[in-house]
């Protein structure tokens, strides 16, 4: 079934050592080739593959149910709507054509000129049109760290936290693709020694190291998706930086939760890695105690071993790795998140984004936000140029990378990267 995952497969395209995108990955994204129309594509090594051209030139002719214009789109939504068996057939067929000993396209220079582009010559766009973005809060270490800072160690976790995957509805209009810059937000903040708020540029701008999963169409309003069904409704995953202005957030969150401290921008990596490609990296989630309700129970390994990094790069400076974490630390897995999201009958659409919440791990280097890494600014981080950071400065670029690796194969997500520009005057 998953022939695309065959670890012994080699490709006739160049793939640099330690590439995130070997022939076993075959992620999906949307890009503009030089002087051409927006297309859906995939990537092997550093080659972007135009799937609209690939389809038009007949390379999917054996998949008769695949609509002619399915890749001639500016989002993945319609392709996602076709469902998991079709995603699988398309990945398998791409793997076949680019396999080392397959000559169908390899020796056709005219077709290759229409299909293949150096990845640095194409412009990546947001891969999906997201109608709804939900942000969970599924890392126990993150929830405990933030709870300890604001309520003390005794009351760190709220009483509901181990009974359900806490989440809130975010804002999808301000989701941007990697490479787009953001501006520092303005807002109301309350200095520690003041009784009333002040207004101005956020002083405590932070990143949140997250991953998000992208859903397919779900069921009708009123129906539920069970934990056993959940993975059939999940297309793939991306890296996600859920930018947060801590001072604005602190001033506004009572009683209805995050608002302007969150909705000014969130950055997404451009290549969606399918759950199928992540299959070799399944692993167990942390033990859950107390036992969750039946509707949240899962069997088997339902999460993935994905190594994550956050990097701060000052203006014209070097990259500084400030955090190393792992997706597998999350207490609630993606099947539990989706089952919980729909247990009340809430419907989902193709392209919806469900983010994990900040992914912190057990040790101090694995904390997924500056809030935790510097403990609210009490322990600043020193960068390689000697400068200190409590939070993120104007001119800083924040980069997140993620990949899975075993003895056979490395499957990665590339990166999500945005620079912080000053407030727009
Ligand atoms: Mn978040």
Short mmCIF file of C-alpha atoms and ligand atoms in Angstrom, two decimals:
data_model
loop_
_atom_site.label_atom_id
_atom_site.label_comp_id
_atom_site.label_asym_id
_atom_site.label_seq_id
_atom_site.Cartn_x
_atom_site.Cartn_y
_atom_site.Cartn_z
CA UNK A 1 0.00 0.00 0.00
CA UNK A 2 2.58 2.57 1.12
CA UNK A 3 5.07 1.73 -1.63
CA UNK A 4 6.20 5.39 -1.57
CA UNK A 5 7.76 4.77 1.84
CA UNK A 6 10.07 1.96 0.65
CA UNK A 7 13.36 2.89 2.38
CA UNK A 8 15.47 1.07 -0.25
CA UNK A 9 14.20 3.31 -3.05
CA UNK A 10 16.64 5.71 -4.72
CA UNK A 11 15.86 8.53 -7.13
CA UNK A 12 17.46 9.80 -10.33
CA UNK A 13 17.19 13.35 -8.97
CA UNK A 14 20.03 14.79 -6.89
CA UNK A 15 19.33 14.61 -3.17
CA UNK A 16 21.89 16.23 -0.86
CA UNK A 17 23.02 14.22 2.15
CA UNK A 18 20.77 14.77 5.13
CA UNK A 19 18.06 16.37 2.99
CA UNK A 20 14.64 16.59 4.67
CA UNK A 21 13.12 15.60 1.34
CA UNK A 22 14.32 12.20 0.13
CA UNK A 23 12.10 10.30 -2.33
CA UNK A 24 10.39 8.70 0.71
CA UNK A 25 8.95 12.05 1.86
CA UNK A 26 6.92 13.46 -1.07
CA UNK A 27 5.23 16.33 0.76
CA UNK A 28 2.69 18.65 -0.86
CA UNK A 29 2.87 22.41 -1.26
CA UNK A 30 1.86 25.30 -3.51
CA UNK A 31 4.29 27.42 -5.46
CA UNK A 32 4.77 29.81 -8.34
CA UNK A 33 7.40 28.55 -10.79
CA UNK A 34 9.42 31.29 -12.51
CA UNK A 35 7.17 33.07 -15.04
CA UNK A 36 4.42 30.49 -14.75
CA UNK A 37 1.07 29.80 -13.10
CA UNK A 38 0.59 28.87 -9.48
CA UNK A 39 0.66 25.11 -9.10
CA UNK A 40 0.49 22.37 -6.53
CA UNK A 41 3.75 20.55 -6.28
CA UNK A 42 6.01 18.26 -4.38
CA UNK A 43 9.71 18.28 -3.64
CA UNK A 44 12.53 15.77 -3.88
CA UNK A 45 15.91 17.01 -2.65
CA UNK A 46 16.19 20.60 -3.85
CA UNK A 47 13.94 20.08 -6.86
CA UNK A 48 10.40 21.44 -6.86
CA UNK A 49 8.08 19.30 -8.97
CA UNK A 50 5.14 20.96 -10.74
CA UNK A 51 2.31 18.44 -10.37
CA UNK A 52 -0.08 20.34 -12.63
CA UNK A 53 2.42 19.95 -15.50
CA UNK A 54 3.20 16.38 -14.44
CA UNK A 55 -0.52 15.52 -14.64
CA UNK A 56 -1.09 17.43 -17.89
CA UNK A 57 1.79 15.54 -19.53
CA UNK A 58 0.12 12.24 -18.69
CA UNK A 59 2.11 10.90 -15.77
CA UNK A 60 -1.03 10.25 -13.70
CA UNK A 61 -2.99 8.70 -16.58
CA UNK A 62 -3.50 5.44 -14.70
CA UNK A 63 -5.31 7.24 -11.88
CA UNK A 64 -8.49 7.88 -13.87
CA UNK A 65 -10.42 9.37 -10.96
CA UNK A 66 -7.93 12.20 -10.57
CA UNK A 67 -9.60 15.40 -11.94
CA UNK A 68 -7.66 17.15 -14.75
CA UNK A 69 -7.31 20.44 -12.91
CA UNK A 70 -6.77 19.08 -9.41
CA UNK A 71 -3.19 20.38 -9.19
CA UNK A 72 -3.85 23.58 -11.14
CA UNK A 73 -5.01 25.22 -7.92
CA UNK A 74 -3.67 27.79 -5.53
CA UNK A 75 -4.44 25.69 -2.43
CA UNK A 76 -4.32 21.99 -1.55
CA UNK A 77 -7.94 22.03 -0.32
CA UNK A 78 -9.59 20.29 -3.30
CA UNK A 79 -6.87 17.65 -3.45
CA UNK A 80 -7.25 17.03 0.29
CA UNK A 81 -11.00 16.58 -0.21
CA UNK A 82 -10.30 13.55 -2.43
CA UNK A 83 -9.37 11.56 0.68
CA UNK A 84 -6.63 9.36 2.03
CA UNK A 85 -6.73 6.52 -0.55
CA UNK A 86 -6.15 9.10 -3.33
CA UNK A 87 -3.36 10.91 -1.43
CA UNK A 88 -1.72 7.51 -1.14
CA UNK A 89 -2.06 6.59 -4.83
CA UNK A 90 -0.64 9.95 -5.89
CA UNK A 91 2.38 9.64 -3.57
CA UNK A 92 2.99 6.07 -4.72
CA UNK A 93 2.89 7.09 -8.38
CA UNK A 94 5.26 10.04 -7.87
CA UNK A 95 7.71 7.72 -6.11
CA UNK A 96 7.52 5.31 -9.06
CA UNK A 97 8.28 7.94 -11.72
CA UNK A 98 11.27 9.36 -9.83
CA UNK A 99 12.74 5.99 -8.89
CA UNK A 100 16.33 5.57 -10.11
CA UNK A 101 15.58 2.89 -12.71
CA UNK A 102 12.40 4.45 -14.13
CA UNK A 103 12.98 6.07 -17.55
CA UNK A 104 9.51 7.54 -18.23
CA UNK A 105 10.49 11.10 -17.35
CA UNK A 106 14.19 10.74 -16.64
CA UNK A 107 15.21 10.90 -20.31
CA UNK A 108 12.56 13.34 -21.52
CA UNK A 109 14.34 16.71 -21.47
CA UNK A 110 11.34 18.59 -22.86
CA UNK A 111 9.02 17.34 -20.12
CA UNK A 112 11.61 17.83 -17.41
CA UNK A 113 11.92 21.50 -18.39
CA UNK A 114 8.18 21.91 -17.77
CA UNK A 115 8.01 19.93 -14.54
CA UNK A 116 11.25 20.41 -12.59
CA UNK A 117 12.50 23.65 -10.99
CA UNK A 118 15.31 24.42 -8.54
CA UNK A 119 13.51 24.97 -5.25
CA UNK A 120 15.23 28.34 -4.73
CA UNK A 121 13.74 29.58 -8.02
CA UNK A 122 10.12 29.06 -7.01
CA UNK A 123 8.02 31.13 -4.64
CA UNK A 124 6.30 29.08 -1.96
CA UNK A 125 2.76 30.08 -0.99
CA UNK A 126 0.53 29.07 1.90
CA UNK A 127 -0.31 25.43 1.17
CA UNK A 128 -3.93 25.51 2.29
CA UNK A 129 -6.85 27.87 2.65
CA UNK A 130 -7.59 27.58 6.35
CA UNK A 131 -11.14 28.46 7.30
CA UNK A 132 -10.60 27.61 10.93
CA UNK A 133 -7.53 27.48 13.10
CA UNK A 134 -7.63 25.87 16.53
CA UNK A 135 -4.76 26.02 18.99
CA UNK A 136 -4.44 23.33 21.62
CA UNK A 137 -2.40 23.44 24.82
CA UNK A 138 -1.26 19.83 24.87
CA UNK A 139 2.25 19.94 26.34
CA UNK A 140 2.13 19.19 30.05
CA UNK A 141 5.60 20.64 30.57
CA UNK A 142 4.54 23.90 28.90
CA UNK A 143 1.29 24.12 30.87
CA UNK A 144 3.15 23.37 34.11
CA UNK A 145 5.88 25.93 33.41
CA UNK A 146 3.41 28.70 32.58
CA UNK A 147 1.16 27.68 35.48
CA UNK A 148 4.09 27.72 37.90
CA UNK A 149 5.12 31.19 36.75
CA UNK A 150 1.68 32.69 37.11
CA UNK A 151 0.01 30.67 39.90
CA UNK A 152 2.83 28.90 41.76
CA UNK A 153 3.94 25.28 41.72
CA UNK A 154 1.00 23.98 43.79
CA UNK A 155 -1.61 25.17 41.27
CA UNK A 156 0.47 24.85 38.10
CA UNK A 157 -1.92 22.60 36.14
CA UNK A 158 -5.57 23.68 36.07
CA UNK A 159 -7.95 20.93 37.33
CA UNK A 160 -9.35 20.29 33.83
CA UNK A 161 -5.98 19.82 32.14
CA UNK A 162 -5.53 16.04 32.46
CA UNK A 163 -9.18 15.36 31.59
CA UNK A 164 -9.35 17.02 28.19
CA UNK A 165 -7.10 18.56 25.52
CA UNK A 166 -7.57 22.28 26.33
CA UNK A 167 -7.81 24.49 23.24
CA UNK A 168 -9.22 27.72 21.86
CA UNK A 169 -10.27 29.04 18.46
CA UNK A 170 -7.51 31.10 16.87
CA UNK A 171 -7.52 33.43 13.89
CA UNK A 172 -6.81 32.05 10.42
CA UNK A 173 -6.66 35.32 8.43
CA UNK A 174 -3.22 36.13 9.88
CA UNK A 175 -1.58 32.78 9.17
CA UNK A 176 1.41 33.47 6.91
CA UNK A 177 3.81 31.26 5.01
CA UNK A 178 7.46 30.90 5.99
CA UNK A 179 9.59 33.72 4.61
CA UNK A 180 7.02 36.45 5.26
CA UNK A 181 8.05 38.95 7.91
CA UNK A 182 5.88 40.16 10.77
CA UNK A 183 5.59 43.53 12.47
CA UNK A 184 5.77 43.96 16.22
CA UNK A 185 2.21 44.47 17.43
CA UNK A 186 0.84 47.43 19.37
CA UNK A 187 -1.46 46.91 22.29
CA UNK A 188 -2.40 47.48 25.89
CA UNK A 189 -0.02 46.26 28.57
CA UNK A 190 0.13 46.67 32.33
CA UNK A 191 3.61 47.29 33.77
CA UNK A 192 4.18 45.36 37.03
CA UNK A 193 4.17 48.55 39.13
CA UNK A 194 1.17 50.22 37.46
CA UNK A 195 -2.53 50.12 38.35
CA UNK A 196 -3.79 50.85 34.87
CA UNK A 197 -2.66 49.73 31.40
CA UNK A 198 -0.36 51.63 29.06
CA UNK A 199 -0.51 51.51 25.24
CA UNK A 200 2.44 50.93 22.94
CA UNK A 201 4.61 48.37 21.11
CA UNK A 202 4.71 44.96 22.79
CA UNK A 203 7.91 44.56 24.79
CA UNK A 204 7.52 40.83 25.36
CA UNK A 205 7.23 39.41 21.83
CA UNK A 206 7.66 35.63 21.88
CA UNK A 207 7.58 32.59 19.62
CA UNK A 208 5.75 29.34 20.35
CA UNK A 209 7.34 26.20 18.92
CA UNK A 210 4.37 24.21 17.63
CA UNK A 211 3.35 21.76 14.96
CA UNK A 212 -0.03 21.75 13.30
CA UNK A 213 -2.06 19.11 11.52
CA UNK A 214 -4.22 19.84 8.51
CA UNK A 215 -7.59 18.14 8.30
CA UNK A 216 -9.66 16.84 5.41
CA UNK A 217 -13.41 17.36 5.23
CA UNK A 218 -15.01 15.78 8.26
CA UNK A 219 -18.52 14.61 8.94
CA UNK A 220 -21.85 16.44 9.07
CA UNK A 221 -22.59 18.93 11.81
CA UNK A 222 -23.69 16.98 14.88
CA UNK A 223 -21.58 13.90 14.11
CA UNK A 224 -18.36 12.87 15.85
CA UNK A 225 -14.98 11.62 14.65
CA UNK A 226 -13.67 8.89 16.96
CA UNK A 227 -10.04 8.45 17.95
CA UNK A 228 -9.98 5.31 15.78
CA UNK A 229 -11.18 7.27 12.74
CA UNK A 230 -9.16 10.42 13.39
CA UNK A 231 -6.08 9.67 11.27
CA UNK A 232 -8.23 9.15 8.16
CA UNK A 233 -9.27 12.80 8.51
CA UNK A 234 -5.73 14.15 8.90
CA UNK A 235 -3.85 15.00 5.70
CA UNK A 236 -0.49 15.94 7.14
CA UNK A 237 1.58 18.15 9.37
CA UNK A 238 3.51 21.42 9.28
CA UNK A 239 5.84 23.41 11.53
CA UNK A 240 4.07 26.31 13.15
CA UNK A 241 5.25 29.39 15.01
CA UNK A 242 2.34 30.77 17.00
CA UNK A 243 3.71 34.27 17.66
CA UNK A 244 2.62 35.62 21.03
CA UNK A 245 2.85 39.05 22.67
CA UNK A 246 3.06 38.06 26.33
CA UNK A 247 2.37 41.52 27.74
CA UNK A 248 -0.72 42.05 25.57
CA UNK A 249 -1.85 38.52 26.37
CA UNK A 250 -1.51 39.04 30.16
CA UNK A 251 -3.59 42.20 29.97
CA UNK A 252 -6.54 40.80 28.04
CA UNK A 253 -6.98 37.09 28.69
CA UNK A 254 -9.46 37.23 31.58
CA UNK A 255 -12.15 35.92 31.24
CA UNK A 256 -12.36 34.81 27.60
CA UNK A 257 -8.79 33.79 26.79
CA UNK A 258 -6.23 34.73 24.12
CA UNK A 259 -7.11 37.50 21.66
CA UNK A 260 -4.86 40.31 20.31
CA UNK A 261 -1.78 38.86 22.00
CA UNK A 262 -2.07 35.96 19.55
CA UNK A 263 -3.98 36.92 16.42
CA UNK A 264 -1.49 39.33 14.82
CA UNK A 265 0.44 36.52 13.05
CA UNK A 266 1.23 32.80 13.00
CA UNK A 267 3.86 31.38 10.61
CA UNK A 268 3.49 28.04 8.78
CA UNK A 269 6.07 25.92 6.93
CA UNK A 270 5.23 25.54 3.23
CA UNK A 271 5.51 21.76 2.71
CA UNK A 272 2.79 19.56 4.23
CA UNK A 273 4.30 16.21 5.20
CA UNK A 274 1.66 13.49 5.03
CA UNK A 275 0.89 11.22 7.98
CA UNK A 276 1.74 8.37 5.60
CA UNK A 277 5.32 9.65 5.25
CA UNK A 278 5.60 9.82 9.05
CA UNK A 279 4.49 6.19 9.45
CA UNK A 280 8.00 4.80 10.24
CA UNK A 281 8.32 7.26 13.12
CA UNK A 282 5.30 6.31 15.19
CA UNK A 283 5.96 6.22 18.88
CA UNK A 284 4.07 6.08 22.16
CA UNK A 285 2.70 9.15 23.94
CA UNK A 286 3.39 9.71 27.64
CA UNK A 287 1.35 7.57 30.05
CA UNK A 288 -1.99 9.21 30.88
CA UNK A 289 -3.10 9.33 34.48
CA UNK A 290 -5.97 9.65 35.28
CA UNK A 291 -7.37 7.43 32.54
CA UNK A 292 -9.24 9.62 30.03
CA UNK A 293 -12.93 9.17 29.11
CA UNK A 294 -13.59 6.38 26.61
CA UNK A 295 -14.02 8.87 23.74
CA UNK A 296 -10.41 9.99 24.29
CA UNK A 297 -8.83 6.56 24.62
CA UNK A 298 -6.45 5.43 21.87
CA UNK A 299 -4.72 2.15 21.12
CA UNK A 300 -1.30 1.69 19.55
CA UNK A 301 1.31 4.36 18.94
CA UNK A 302 -0.49 7.55 17.98
CA UNK A 303 2.22 10.12 17.98
CA UNK A 304 5.49 10.66 16.11
CA UNK A 305 9.15 11.06 17.02
CA UNK A 306 9.88 14.45 15.43
CA UNK A 307 12.97 16.35 16.55
CA UNK A 308 12.39 20.08 16.74
CA UNK A 309 14.63 23.12 16.96
CA UNK A 310 14.13 26.84 17.40
CA UNK A 311 16.79 29.26 16.23
CA UNK A 312 17.23 33.00 16.78
CA UNK A 313 19.22 34.81 14.11
CA UNK A 314 19.94 38.47 14.87
CA UNK A 315 20.06 40.94 11.98
CA UNK A 316 23.14 40.05 9.85
CA UNK A 317 24.17 37.57 12.56
CA UNK A 318 24.69 33.88 13.07
CA UNK A 319 22.04 31.26 13.85
CA UNK A 320 21.69 30.45 17.57
CA UNK A 321 19.87 27.28 18.52
CA UNK A 322 17.92 28.22 21.64
CA UNK A 323 15.61 25.22 21.98
CA UNK A 324 15.63 21.51 21.11
CA UNK A 325 12.37 19.68 21.70
CA UNK A 326 10.38 16.75 20.33
CA UNK A 327 6.79 16.35 19.16
CA UNK A 328 6.52 13.08 21.10
CA UNK A 329 6.55 14.93 24.44
CA UNK A 330 2.93 16.02 23.93
CA UNK A 331 0.56 14.56 26.52
CA UNK A 332 -2.46 14.61 24.19
CA UNK A 333 -1.97 13.09 20.72
CA UNK A 334 -3.51 14.34 17.46
CA UNK A 335 -6.21 11.62 17.41
CA UNK A 336 -7.33 12.68 20.86
CA UNK A 337 -7.30 16.34 19.83
CA UNK A 338 -9.49 15.71 16.78
CA UNK A 339 -11.88 13.38 18.66
CA UNK A 340 -12.26 15.97 21.40
CA UNK A 341 -12.76 18.80 18.88
CA UNK A 342 -15.68 16.98 17.26
CA UNK A 343 -17.23 15.14 20.24
CA UNK A 344 -19.85 17.88 20.61
CA UNK A 345 -20.75 17.62 16.91
CA UNK A 346 -18.46 20.43 15.69
CA UNK A 347 -17.70 19.92 11.99
CA UNK A 348 -14.33 20.41 10.29
CA UNK A 349 -13.32 21.33 6.75
CA UNK A 350 -10.49 20.47 4.39
CA UNK A 351 -7.59 22.80 5.13
CA UNK A 352 -8.44 23.46 8.78
CA UNK A 353 -5.39 23.79 10.98
CA UNK A 354 -5.13 22.32 14.46
CA UNK A 355 -1.98 23.36 16.25
CA UNK A 356 -0.43 21.48 19.14
CA UNK A 357 0.28 24.30 21.53
CA UNK A 358 3.84 25.09 22.56
CA UNK A 359 5.90 21.89 22.60
CA UNK A 360 8.11 21.92 25.68
CA UNK A 361 10.02 18.95 27.00
CA UNK A 362 11.37 17.90 30.37
CA UNK A 363 14.71 19.73 30.35
CA UNK A 364 15.36 23.48 30.29
CA UNK A 365 16.84 23.45 26.78
CA UNK A 366 13.62 21.91 25.45
CA UNK A 367 11.26 24.73 26.44
CA UNK A 368 9.34 25.93 23.39
CA UNK A 369 9.02 29.66 24.16
CA UNK A 370 11.20 32.51 25.43
CA UNK A 371 8.72 32.91 28.29
CA UNK A 372 9.90 29.54 29.60
CA UNK A 373 13.53 29.58 28.34
CA UNK A 374 14.26 32.86 30.16
CA UNK A 375 11.67 32.26 32.89
CA UNK A 376 9.75 35.47 32.13
CA UNK A 377 12.98 37.31 31.45
CA UNK A 378 14.69 36.41 34.75
CA UNK A 379 17.43 34.37 33.03
CA UNK A 380 18.29 36.01 29.68
CA UNK A 381 19.86 33.95 26.91
CA UNK A 382 23.28 35.08 25.65
CA UNK A 383 23.66 34.75 21.87
CA UNK A 384 26.94 34.05 20.05
CA UNK A 385 27.44 37.77 19.30
CA UNK A 386 27.36 38.50 23.04
CA UNK A 387 23.94 40.16 23.01
CA UNK A 388 21.22 39.05 25.43
CA UNK A 389 17.63 38.14 24.76
CA UNK A 390 14.75 38.00 27.22
CA UNK A 391 12.25 38.00 24.37
CA UNK A 392 12.50 38.66 20.60
CA UNK A 393 14.03 41.93 19.32
CA UNK A 394 13.24 43.85 16.14
CA UNK A 395 15.50 42.53 13.38
CA UNK A 396 15.60 39.01 14.81
CA UNK A 397 14.64 36.12 12.57
CA UNK A 398 13.06 33.12 14.29
CA UNK A 399 13.54 29.80 12.50
CA UNK A 400 12.01 26.46 13.44
CA UNK A 401 13.16 23.16 11.92
CA UNK A 402 11.92 19.63 12.39
CA UNK A 403 12.77 16.17 11.14
CA UNK A 404 12.43 12.46 11.90
CA UNK A 405 15.38 10.12 11.47
CA UNK A 406 16.05 6.41 11.82
CA UNK A 407 18.78 4.15 10.46
CA UNK A 408 17.10 4.07 7.01
CA UNK A 409 15.63 7.42 6.24
CA UNK A 410 15.26 11.05 7.27
CA UNK A 411 11.87 12.70 6.75
CA UNK A 412 11.84 16.43 7.47
CA UNK A 413 9.66 19.49 7.34
CA UNK A 414 12.22 22.04 6.15
CA UNK A 415 11.73 25.21 8.13
CA UNK A 416 9.39 27.99 9.12
CA UNK A 417 11.10 31.35 9.27
CA UNK A 418 9.95 34.92 9.87
CA UNK A 419 11.76 38.13 10.72
CA UNK A 420 10.42 40.61 13.23
CA UNK A 421 10.17 44.16 11.88
CA UNK A 422 9.40 47.24 13.99
CA UNK A 423 5.83 48.45 14.56
CA UNK A 424 4.36 50.14 11.47
CA UNK A 425 4.38 53.86 12.34
MN1 LIG B 1 -0.10 28.63 20.85
#
